[in-house]
PDB file of C-alpha atoms in Angstrom:
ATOM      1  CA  UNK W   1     -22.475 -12.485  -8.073  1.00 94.00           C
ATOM      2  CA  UNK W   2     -18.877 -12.888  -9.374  1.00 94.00           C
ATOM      3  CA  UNK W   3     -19.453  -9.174 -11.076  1.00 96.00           C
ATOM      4  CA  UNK W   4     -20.413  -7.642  -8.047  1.00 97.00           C
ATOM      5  CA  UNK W   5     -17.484  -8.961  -5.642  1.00 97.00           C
ATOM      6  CA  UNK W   6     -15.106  -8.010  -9.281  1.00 97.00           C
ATOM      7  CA  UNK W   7     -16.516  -4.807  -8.544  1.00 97.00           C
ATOM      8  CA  UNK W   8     -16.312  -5.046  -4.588  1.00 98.00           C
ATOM      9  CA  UNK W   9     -12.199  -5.932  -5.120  1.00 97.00           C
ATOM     10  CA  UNK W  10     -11.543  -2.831  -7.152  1.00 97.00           C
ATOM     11  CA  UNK W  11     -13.457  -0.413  -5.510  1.00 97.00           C
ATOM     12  CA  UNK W  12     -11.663  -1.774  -2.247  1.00 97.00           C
ATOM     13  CA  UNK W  13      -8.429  -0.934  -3.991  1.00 96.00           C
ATOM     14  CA  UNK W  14      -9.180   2.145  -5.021  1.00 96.00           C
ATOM     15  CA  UNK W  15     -10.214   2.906  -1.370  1.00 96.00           C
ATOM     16  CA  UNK W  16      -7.158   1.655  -0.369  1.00 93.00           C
ATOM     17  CA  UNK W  17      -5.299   3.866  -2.509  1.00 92.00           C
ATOM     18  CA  UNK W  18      -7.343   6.756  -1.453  1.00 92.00           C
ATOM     19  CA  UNK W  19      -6.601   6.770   2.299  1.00 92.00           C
ATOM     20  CA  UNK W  20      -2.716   5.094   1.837  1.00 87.00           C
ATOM     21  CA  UNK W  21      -0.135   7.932   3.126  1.00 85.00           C
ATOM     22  CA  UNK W  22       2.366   7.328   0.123  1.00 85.00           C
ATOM     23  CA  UNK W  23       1.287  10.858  -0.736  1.00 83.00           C
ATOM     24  CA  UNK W  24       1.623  12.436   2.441  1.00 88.00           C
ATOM     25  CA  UNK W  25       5.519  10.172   2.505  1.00 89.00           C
ATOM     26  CA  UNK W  26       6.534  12.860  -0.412  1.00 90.00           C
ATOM     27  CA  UNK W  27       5.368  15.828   1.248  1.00 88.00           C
ATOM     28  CA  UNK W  28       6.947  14.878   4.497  1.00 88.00           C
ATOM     29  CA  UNK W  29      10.502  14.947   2.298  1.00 86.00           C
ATOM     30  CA  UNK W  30      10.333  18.298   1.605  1.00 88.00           C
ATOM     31  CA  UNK W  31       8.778  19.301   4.551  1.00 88.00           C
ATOM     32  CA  UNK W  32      11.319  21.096   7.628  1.00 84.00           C
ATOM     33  CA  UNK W  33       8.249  22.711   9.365  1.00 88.00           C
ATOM     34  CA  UNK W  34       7.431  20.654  13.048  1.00 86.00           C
ATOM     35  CA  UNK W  35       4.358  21.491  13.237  1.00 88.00           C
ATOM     36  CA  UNK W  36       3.414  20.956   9.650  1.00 91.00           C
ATOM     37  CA  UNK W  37       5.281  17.345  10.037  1.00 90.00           C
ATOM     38  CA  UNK W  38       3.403  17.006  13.050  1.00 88.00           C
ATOM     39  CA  UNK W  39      -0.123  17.566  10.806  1.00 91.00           C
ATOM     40  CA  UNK W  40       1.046  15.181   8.345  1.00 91.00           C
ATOM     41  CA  UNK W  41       1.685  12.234  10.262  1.00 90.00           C
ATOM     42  CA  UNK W  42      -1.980  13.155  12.202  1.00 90.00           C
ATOM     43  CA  UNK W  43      -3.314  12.548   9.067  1.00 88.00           C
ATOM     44  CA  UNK W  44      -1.582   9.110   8.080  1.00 88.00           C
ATOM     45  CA  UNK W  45      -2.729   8.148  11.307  1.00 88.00           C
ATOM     46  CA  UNK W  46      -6.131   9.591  11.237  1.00 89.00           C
ATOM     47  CA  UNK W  47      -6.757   6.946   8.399  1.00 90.00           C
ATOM     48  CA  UNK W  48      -5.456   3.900   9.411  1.00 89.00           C
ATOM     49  CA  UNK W  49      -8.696   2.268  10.576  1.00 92.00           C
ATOM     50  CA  UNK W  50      -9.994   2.699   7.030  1.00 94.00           C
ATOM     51  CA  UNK W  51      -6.541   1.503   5.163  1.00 92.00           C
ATOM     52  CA  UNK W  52      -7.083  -1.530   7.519  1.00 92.00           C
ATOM     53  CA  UNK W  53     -10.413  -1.811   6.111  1.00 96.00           C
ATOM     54  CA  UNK W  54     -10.060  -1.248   2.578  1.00 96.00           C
ATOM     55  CA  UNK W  55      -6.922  -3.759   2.830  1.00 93.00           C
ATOM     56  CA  UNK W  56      -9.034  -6.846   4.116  1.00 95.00           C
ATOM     57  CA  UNK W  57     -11.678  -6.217   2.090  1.00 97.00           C
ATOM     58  CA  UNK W  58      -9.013  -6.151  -0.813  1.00 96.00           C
ATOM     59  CA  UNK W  59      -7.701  -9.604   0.368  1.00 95.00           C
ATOM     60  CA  UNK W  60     -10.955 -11.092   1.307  1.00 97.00           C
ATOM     61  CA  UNK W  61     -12.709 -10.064  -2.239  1.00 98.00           C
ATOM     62  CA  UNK W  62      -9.302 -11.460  -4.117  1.00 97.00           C
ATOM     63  CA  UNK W  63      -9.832 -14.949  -1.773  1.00 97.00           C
ATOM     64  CA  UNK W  64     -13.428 -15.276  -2.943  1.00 98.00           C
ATOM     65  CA  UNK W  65     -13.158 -14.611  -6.558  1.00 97.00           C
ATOM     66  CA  UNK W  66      -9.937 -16.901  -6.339  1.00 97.00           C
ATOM     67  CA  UNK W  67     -12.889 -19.430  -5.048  1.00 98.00           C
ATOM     68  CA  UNK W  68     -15.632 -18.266  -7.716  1.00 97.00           C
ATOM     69  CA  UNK W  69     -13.406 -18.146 -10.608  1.00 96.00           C
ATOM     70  CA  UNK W  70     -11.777 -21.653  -9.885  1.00 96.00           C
ATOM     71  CA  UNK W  71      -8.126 -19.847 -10.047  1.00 97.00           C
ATOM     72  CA  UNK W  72      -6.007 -21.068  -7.248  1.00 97.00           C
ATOM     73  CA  UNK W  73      -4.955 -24.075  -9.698  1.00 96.00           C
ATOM     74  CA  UNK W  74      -3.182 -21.142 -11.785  1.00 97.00           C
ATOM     75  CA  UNK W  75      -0.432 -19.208 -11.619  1.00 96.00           C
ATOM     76  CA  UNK W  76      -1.240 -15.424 -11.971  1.00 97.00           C
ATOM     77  CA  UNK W  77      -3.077 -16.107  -9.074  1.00 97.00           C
ATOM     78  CA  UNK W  78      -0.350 -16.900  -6.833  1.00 96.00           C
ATOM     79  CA  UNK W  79       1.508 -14.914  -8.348  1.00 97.00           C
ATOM     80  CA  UNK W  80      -0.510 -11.840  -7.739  1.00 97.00           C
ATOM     81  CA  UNK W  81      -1.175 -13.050  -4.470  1.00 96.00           C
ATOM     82  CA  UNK W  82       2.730 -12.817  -3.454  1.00 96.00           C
ATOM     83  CA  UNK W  83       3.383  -9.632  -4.919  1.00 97.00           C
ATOM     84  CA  UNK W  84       0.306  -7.967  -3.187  1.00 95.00           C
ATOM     85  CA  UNK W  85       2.079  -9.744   0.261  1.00 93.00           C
ATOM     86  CA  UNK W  86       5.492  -7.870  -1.269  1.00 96.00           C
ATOM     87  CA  UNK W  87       4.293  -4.531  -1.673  1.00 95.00           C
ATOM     88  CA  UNK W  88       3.222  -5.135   2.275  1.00 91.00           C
ATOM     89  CA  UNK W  89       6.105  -5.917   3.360  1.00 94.00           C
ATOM     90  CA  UNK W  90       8.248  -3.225   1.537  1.00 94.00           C
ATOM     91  CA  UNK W  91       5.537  -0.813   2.673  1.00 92.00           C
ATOM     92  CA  UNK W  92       6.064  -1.876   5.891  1.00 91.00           C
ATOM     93  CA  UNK W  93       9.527  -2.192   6.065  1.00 91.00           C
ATOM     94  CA  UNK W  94      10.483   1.354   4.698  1.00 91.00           C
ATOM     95  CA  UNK W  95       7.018   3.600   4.691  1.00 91.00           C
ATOM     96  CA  UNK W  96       5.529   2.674   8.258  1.00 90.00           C
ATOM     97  CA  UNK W  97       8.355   2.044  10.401  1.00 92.00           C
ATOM     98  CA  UNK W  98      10.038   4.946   9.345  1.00 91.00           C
ATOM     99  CA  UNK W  99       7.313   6.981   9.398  1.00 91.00           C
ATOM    100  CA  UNK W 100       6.635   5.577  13.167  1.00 90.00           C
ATOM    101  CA  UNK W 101       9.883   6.507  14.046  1.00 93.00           C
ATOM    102  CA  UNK W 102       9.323  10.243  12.930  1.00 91.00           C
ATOM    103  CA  UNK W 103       6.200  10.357  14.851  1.00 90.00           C
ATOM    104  CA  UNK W 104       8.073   9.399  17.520  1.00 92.00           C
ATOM    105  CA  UNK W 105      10.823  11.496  17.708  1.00 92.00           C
ATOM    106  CA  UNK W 106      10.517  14.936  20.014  1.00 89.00           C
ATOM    107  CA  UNK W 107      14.285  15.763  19.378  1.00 89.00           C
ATOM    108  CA  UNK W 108      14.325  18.026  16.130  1.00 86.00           C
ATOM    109  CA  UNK W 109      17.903  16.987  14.812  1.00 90.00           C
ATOM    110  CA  UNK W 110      16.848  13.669  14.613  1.00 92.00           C
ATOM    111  CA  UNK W 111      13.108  14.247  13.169  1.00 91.00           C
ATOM    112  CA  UNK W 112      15.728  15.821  10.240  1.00 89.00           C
ATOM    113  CA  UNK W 113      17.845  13.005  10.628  1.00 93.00           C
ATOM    114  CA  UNK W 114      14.887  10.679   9.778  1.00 93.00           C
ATOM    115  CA  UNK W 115      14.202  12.631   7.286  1.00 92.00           C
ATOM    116  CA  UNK W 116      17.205  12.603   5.039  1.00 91.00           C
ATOM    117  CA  UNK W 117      17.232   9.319   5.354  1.00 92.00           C
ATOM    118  CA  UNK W 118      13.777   8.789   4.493  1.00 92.00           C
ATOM    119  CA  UNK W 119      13.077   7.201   0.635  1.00 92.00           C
ATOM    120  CA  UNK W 120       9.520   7.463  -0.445  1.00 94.00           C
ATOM    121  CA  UNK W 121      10.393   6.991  -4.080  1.00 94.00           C
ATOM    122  CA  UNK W 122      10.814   3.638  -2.723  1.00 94.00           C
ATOM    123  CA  UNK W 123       7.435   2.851  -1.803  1.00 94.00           C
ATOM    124  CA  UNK W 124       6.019   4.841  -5.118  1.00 93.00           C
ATOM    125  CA  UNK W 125       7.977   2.694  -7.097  1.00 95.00           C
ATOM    126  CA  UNK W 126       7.060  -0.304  -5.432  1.00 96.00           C
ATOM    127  CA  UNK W 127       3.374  -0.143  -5.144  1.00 94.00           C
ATOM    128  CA  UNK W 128       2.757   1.469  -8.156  1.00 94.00           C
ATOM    129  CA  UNK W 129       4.945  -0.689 -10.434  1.00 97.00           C
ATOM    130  CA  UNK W 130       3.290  -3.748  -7.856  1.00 97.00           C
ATOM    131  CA  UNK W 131      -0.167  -2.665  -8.728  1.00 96.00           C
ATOM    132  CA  UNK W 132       0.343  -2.550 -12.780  1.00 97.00           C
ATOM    133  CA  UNK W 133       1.740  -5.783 -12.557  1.00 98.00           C
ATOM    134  CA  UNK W 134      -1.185  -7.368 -10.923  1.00 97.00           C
ATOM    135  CA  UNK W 135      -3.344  -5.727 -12.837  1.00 97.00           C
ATOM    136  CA  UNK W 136      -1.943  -7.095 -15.749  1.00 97.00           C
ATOM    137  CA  UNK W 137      -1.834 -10.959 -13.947  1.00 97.00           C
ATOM    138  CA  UNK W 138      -5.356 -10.180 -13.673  1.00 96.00           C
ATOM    139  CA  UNK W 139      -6.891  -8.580 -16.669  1.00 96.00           C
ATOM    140  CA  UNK W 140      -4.561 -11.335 -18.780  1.00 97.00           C
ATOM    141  CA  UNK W 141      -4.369 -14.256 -16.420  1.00 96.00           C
ATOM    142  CA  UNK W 142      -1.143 -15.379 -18.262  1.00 96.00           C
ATOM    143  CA  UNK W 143       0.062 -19.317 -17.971  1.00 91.00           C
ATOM    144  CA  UNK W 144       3.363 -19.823 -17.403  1.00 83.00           C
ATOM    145  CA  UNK W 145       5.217 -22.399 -19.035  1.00 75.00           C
TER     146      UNK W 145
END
């Protein structure tokens, strides 16, 4: 059983990763075309329901094999735990409200505006440099002194 949820968390993070708009967050940089823009952000929104999805399943899988695996008395556990809540927040905080805030916009200076201002670097960086450091918390599950 342990196996199959194993297999349960990462194929719920790989969903996750599949349907997450960090992609789309690059191409709306370069991007000056309304309409195009306009397409984009459709399509972040289009799969929300299934990021939603992917991203309980991600937490709820992590909570049971925490259970299974006897591992919330460690930790890489907790550890991993706050830096999944981390790449949230910073996710959040600069990728969906800003991106909100474009979709919201009908005044084209300020859709540019948005734009200039908008870092997606910042939310590559962060969940793929957040990722690879859980992953290493749990392939190793390092003690810490």
């Amino acid at each position: 059983m342990y196996r199959w949820i194993v297999f349960i968390h990462i194929a719920s993070v790989l969903g996750l990763l599949l349907v997450h708009p960090v992609t789309v967050a690059f191409h709306l940089k370069q991007e000056r075309d309304d309409t195009r823009i306009r397409e984009l952000l459709e399509v972040t929104e289009a799969a929300s329901t299934l990021r939603w999805i992917f991203f309980g399943l991600v937490i709820l899988s992590g909570v049971v094999l925490g259970f299974l695996g006897s591992w919330w008395s460690t930790a890489w556990i907790w550890s991993a735990l706050a830096i999944f809540v981390l790449i949230g927040v910073v996710m959040n905080l600069y990728g969906g409200r800003m991106i909100d805030r474009i979709a919201d916009t009908e005044d084209n200076a300020e859709m540019e505006r948005l734009l200039s201002r908008f870092r997606p670097w910042i939310l590559g960086v962060t969940g793929g440099g957040g990722l690879f450091v859980i992953l290493y918390l749990m392939l190793f599950k390092p003690s810490f002194p």
